[in-house]
Coordinates of C-alpha atoms in Angstrom, one line a residue:
Chain A
E1 CA 0.0 0.0 0.0
D2 CA 1.3 3.5 -0.9
Q3 CA 2.3 5.4 2.2
V4 CA 3.4 9.0 2.8
T5 CA 4.7 10.0 6.2
Q6 CA 5.5 13.5 7.3
S7 CA 7.5 14.7 10.3
P8 CA 7.4 16.5 12.5
E9 CA 3.6 16.7 12.8
A10 CA 3.8 20.2 14.4
L11 CA 6.6 22.7 14.6
R12 CA 6.9 26.1 16.3
L13 CA 9.6 28.4 15.0
Q14 CA 10.8 31.8 15.9
E15 CA 10.8 34.3 13.1
G16 CA 14.1 33.9 11.2
E17 CA 14.7 30.4 12.6
S18 CA 15.3 28.1 9.6
S19 CA 14.1 24.5 9.6
S20 CA 13.3 21.5 7.5
L21 CA 10.2 19.4 7.1
N22 CA 10.5 15.7 6.1
C23 CA 8.3 13.6 3.8
S24 CA 9.2 9.9 3.5
Y25 CA 7.3 7.8 0.9
T26 CA 6.8 4.2 0.1
V27 CA 5.0 4.0 -3.3
S28 CA 5.2 1.7 -6.2
G29 CA 6.0 3.7 -9.3
L30 CA 6.4 7.3 -8.1
R31 CA 5.5 9.7 -10.9
G32 CA 5.9 12.9 -9.0
L33 CA 6.2 14.3 -5.5
F34 CA 4.1 17.4 -4.7
W35 CA 4.2 20.0 -2.0
Y36 CA 1.1 22.0 -1.1
R37 CA 0.4 24.6 1.5
Q38 CA -3.0 24.6 3.3
D39 CA -4.3 27.5 5.4
P40 CA -7.1 26.9 7.9
G41 CA -10.5 26.6 6.2
K42 CA -9.0 26.7 2.7
G43 CA -8.0 24.2 0.0
P44 CA -4.4 23.1 -0.7
E45 CA -2.3 25.6 -2.7
F46 CA 0.3 24.2 -5.0
L47 CA 3.9 24.9 -4.2
F48 CA 6.3 22.5 -6.0
T49 CA 6.5 19.3 -8.1
L50 CA 9.6 17.1 -8.1
Y51 CA 10.1 14.2 -10.5
S52 CA 13.6 12.7 -10.0
A53 CA 16.1 12.2 -7.2
G54 CA 18.5 15.1 -6.9
E55 CA 16.0 17.6 -8.2
E56 CA 15.5 20.9 -6.2
K57 CA 13.1 23.7 -6.6
E58 CA 12.9 27.1 -4.8
K59 CA 10.3 29.7 -4.3
E60 CA 11.0 32.7 -2.0
R61 CA 11.9 31.2 1.4
L62 CA 11.0 27.7 0.5
K63 CA 13.2 25.0 -1.1
A64 CA 12.1 21.5 -1.9
T65 CA 14.5 18.6 -2.5
L66 CA 13.9 14.9 -3.5
T67 CA 15.8 11.7 -2.9
K68 CA 14.8 8.1 -3.7
K69 CA 13.0 7.7 -0.4
E70 CA 12.2 11.1 0.9
S71 CA 11.6 14.8 0.2
F72 CA 12.5 17.8 2.3
L73 CA 10.9 21.2 2.4
H74 CA 13.5 23.7 3.8
I75 CA 12.1 27.0 5.2
T76 CA 14.8 29.7 5.3
A77 CA 14.4 32.6 7.7
P78 CA 10.6 32.1 8.0
K79 CA 8.2 34.9 8.6
P80 CA 4.8 34.7 10.4
E81 CA 3.0 34.6 7.1
D82 CA 4.7 31.2 6.4
S83 CA 2.5 29.7 9.2
A84 CA 0.4 27.0 7.6
T85 CA 0.1 23.2 7.2
Y86 CA 2.5 21.9 4.5
L87 CA 1.2 18.8 2.7
C88 CA 3.3 16.3 0.8
A89 CA 1.8 14.1 -1.8
A90 CA 3.1 11.3 -4.0
E91 CA 1.5 10.8 -7.4
T92 CA 0.9 7.1 -8.1
G93 CA -1.0 5.5 -10.9
N94 CA -4.0 7.1 -12.6
N95 CA -3.1 10.6 -11.3
R96 CA -3.9 9.6 -7.8
L97 CA -2.3 11.7 -5.1
A98 CA -1.4 9.9 -1.8
F99 CA -1.1 12.6 0.9
G100 CA 0.7 12.6 4.2
K101 CA -1.1 14.1 7.2
G102 CA 0.9 17.3 7.0
N103 CA 3.4 19.4 8.9
Q104 CA 1.7 22.1 10.9
V105 CA 4.1 25.1 11.1
V106 CA 3.7 28.1 13.4
V107 CA 6.1 31.0 13.1
I108 CA 6.2 33.3 16.1
P109 CA 7.1 36.9 15.6
Chain B
N1 CA -9.0 33.0 -14.7
A2 CA -11.2 31.8 -11.9
G3 CA -9.9 28.9 -9.8
V4 CA -11.7 25.7 -9.0
M5 CA -15.1 26.6 -7.6
Q6 CA -16.9 24.4 -5.1
N7 CA -20.3 24.9 -3.6
P8 CA -21.8 25.0 -1.2
R9 CA -18.9 25.8 1.2
H10 CA -20.8 24.4 4.1
L11 CA -23.5 21.8 4.1
V12 CA -25.5 20.5 7.0
R13 CA -27.6 17.3 6.6
R14 CA -29.5 15.1 9.0
R15 CA -28.8 11.4 9.0
G16 CA -30.5 9.6 6.1
Q17 CA -30.6 12.7 3.9
E18 CA -28.8 13.2 0.6
A19 CA -25.8 15.5 0.1
R20 CA -24.8 16.9 -3.3
L21 CA -21.5 18.6 -3.7
R22 CA -20.6 20.6 -6.8
C23 CA -17.3 21.4 -8.4
S24 CA -16.6 23.6 -11.4
P25 CA -13.1 23.0 -12.7
M26 CA -10.7 25.7 -13.8
K27 CA -11.2 26.9 -17.4
G28 CA -9.5 24.5 -19.8
H29 CA -9.3 21.7 -17.3
S30 CA -11.0 18.5 -18.3
H31 CA -9.8 16.3 -15.4
V32 CA -11.5 16.4 -12.0
Y33 CA -10.6 14.7 -8.8
W34 CA -12.4 14.4 -5.5
Y35 CA -10.6 13.9 -2.1
R36 CA -12.0 13.6 1.4
Q37 CA -10.3 15.0 4.5
L38 CA -11.4 13.6 7.8
P39 CA -10.5 15.3 11.1
E40 CA -6.9 14.6 12.1
E41 CA -6.4 12.7 8.8
G42 CA -4.7 13.5 5.5
L43 CA -6.5 14.0 2.3
K44 CA -7.7 10.7 0.8
F45 CA -8.3 10.1 -2.9
M46 CA -11.8 9.2 -3.8
V47 CA -12.4 9.4 -7.6
Y48 CA -10.9 10.7 -10.8
L49 CA -13.2 11.7 -13.7
Q50 CA -12.9 13.1 -17.2
K51 CA -15.9 14.4 -19.1
E52 CA -18.6 11.8 -19.1
N53 CA -16.1 9.1 -17.8
I54 CA -15.1 7.7 -14.5
I55 CA -11.4 6.9 -14.8
D56 CA -10.6 5.6 -11.3
E57 CA -13.0 5.2 -8.5
S58 CA -10.8 3.0 -6.3
G59 CA -11.0 5.3 -3.3
M60 CA -14.8 5.7 -3.4
P61 CA -16.8 3.8 -0.8
K62 CA -18.8 1.0 -2.5
E63 CA -22.2 2.1 -1.2
R64 CA -24.0 5.4 -1.0
F65 CA -21.3 7.4 -2.9
S66 CA -21.4 8.3 -6.6
A67 CA -19.7 10.9 -8.8
E68 CA -20.3 12.3 -12.2
F69 CA -18.8 14.8 -14.6
P70 CA -21.3 15.5 -17.4
K71 CA -20.6 16.9 -20.8
E72 CA -22.1 20.2 -19.6
G73 CA -22.1 21.5 -16.1
P74 CA -20.2 20.9 -12.9
S75 CA -18.9 17.6 -11.5
I76 CA -21.2 16.3 -8.7
L77 CA -20.3 14.1 -5.7
R78 CA -23.5 12.6 -4.3
I79 CA -23.8 10.9 -1.0
Q80 CA -27.0 9.1 -0.3
Q81 CA -28.4 8.4 3.2
V82 CA -25.6 10.2 5.0
V83 CA -24.3 9.0 8.3
R84 CA -22.3 10.8 11.0
G85 CA -19.1 9.3 9.7
D86 CA -19.5 11.1 6.4
S87 CA -18.8 14.4 8.2
A88 CA -15.6 15.7 6.6
A89 CA -14.2 18.3 4.2
Y90 CA -14.6 17.3 0.6
F91 CA -12.1 18.8 -1.8
C92 CA -12.3 18.9 -5.6
A93 CA -9.2 19.4 -7.8
S94 CA -8.8 19.8 -11.5
S95 CA -5.9 19.6 -14.0
P96 CA -5.5 20.2 -17.7
P97 CA -4.8 17.4 -20.2
P98 CA -2.6 15.5 -20.7
E99 CA -2.3 13.3 -17.6
G100 CA 0.3 14.0 -15.0
N101 CA -0.3 17.7 -14.6
I102 CA -0.6 19.7 -11.5
Q103 CA -3.9 19.4 -9.6
Y104 CA -5.3 22.7 -8.4
F105 CA -7.7 22.5 -5.5
G106 CA -10.9 24.3 -4.6
A107 CA -11.7 25.6 -1.2
G108 CA -13.7 22.6 -0.2
T109 CA -17.2 21.7 1.0
R110 CA -17.5 21.1 4.7
L111 CA -20.2 18.5 5.3
S112 CA -21.7 18.2 8.8
V113 CA -24.1 15.3 9.5
L114 CA -26.4 15.8 12.5

């Protein structure tokens, strides 16, 4: 069975304190690894897609990396507006996304 | 370009009633997906549809749930004879052809069953 596990479940950061979120996956035939951001009461907002080990993508203070078994979302010098739940999803067959439970990040001013 | 539109945003039903959730994909998107998010759980895939076709319904409960995406109009997720365990947030996503593209999500419908 396809599994996506995210850690830590919750993280409190001081503003400016960089950190990394982990997403480990066990899927047969990974087609892509997705990161989304979800704010309370809203739908997931697309951030990145990674397709092959070694690939990296960046957007503002966020950087996503991919290995054969896990992905990391690095948050550099976070600001309070980076507070959100970050979701990792592995695309398996037939465009299905298998999601982890998320990393809930709170950035304290 | 409007995003994925879901309505209603909130829906309250009593046990045994029917719930109909609507999803209008982004312009130019012909692929629609439904996911369910239970409290304290991650999003779970339910069904993948293209116009007038169900491509993959492997995540859909076998009874009471159905989905369609007609040639004209929005995609509909229908839950018959709702039970308390159906209370959840239901999210729709859409993507453009061909397959393998980014899925963009709507704001969700929060279903509460009394």
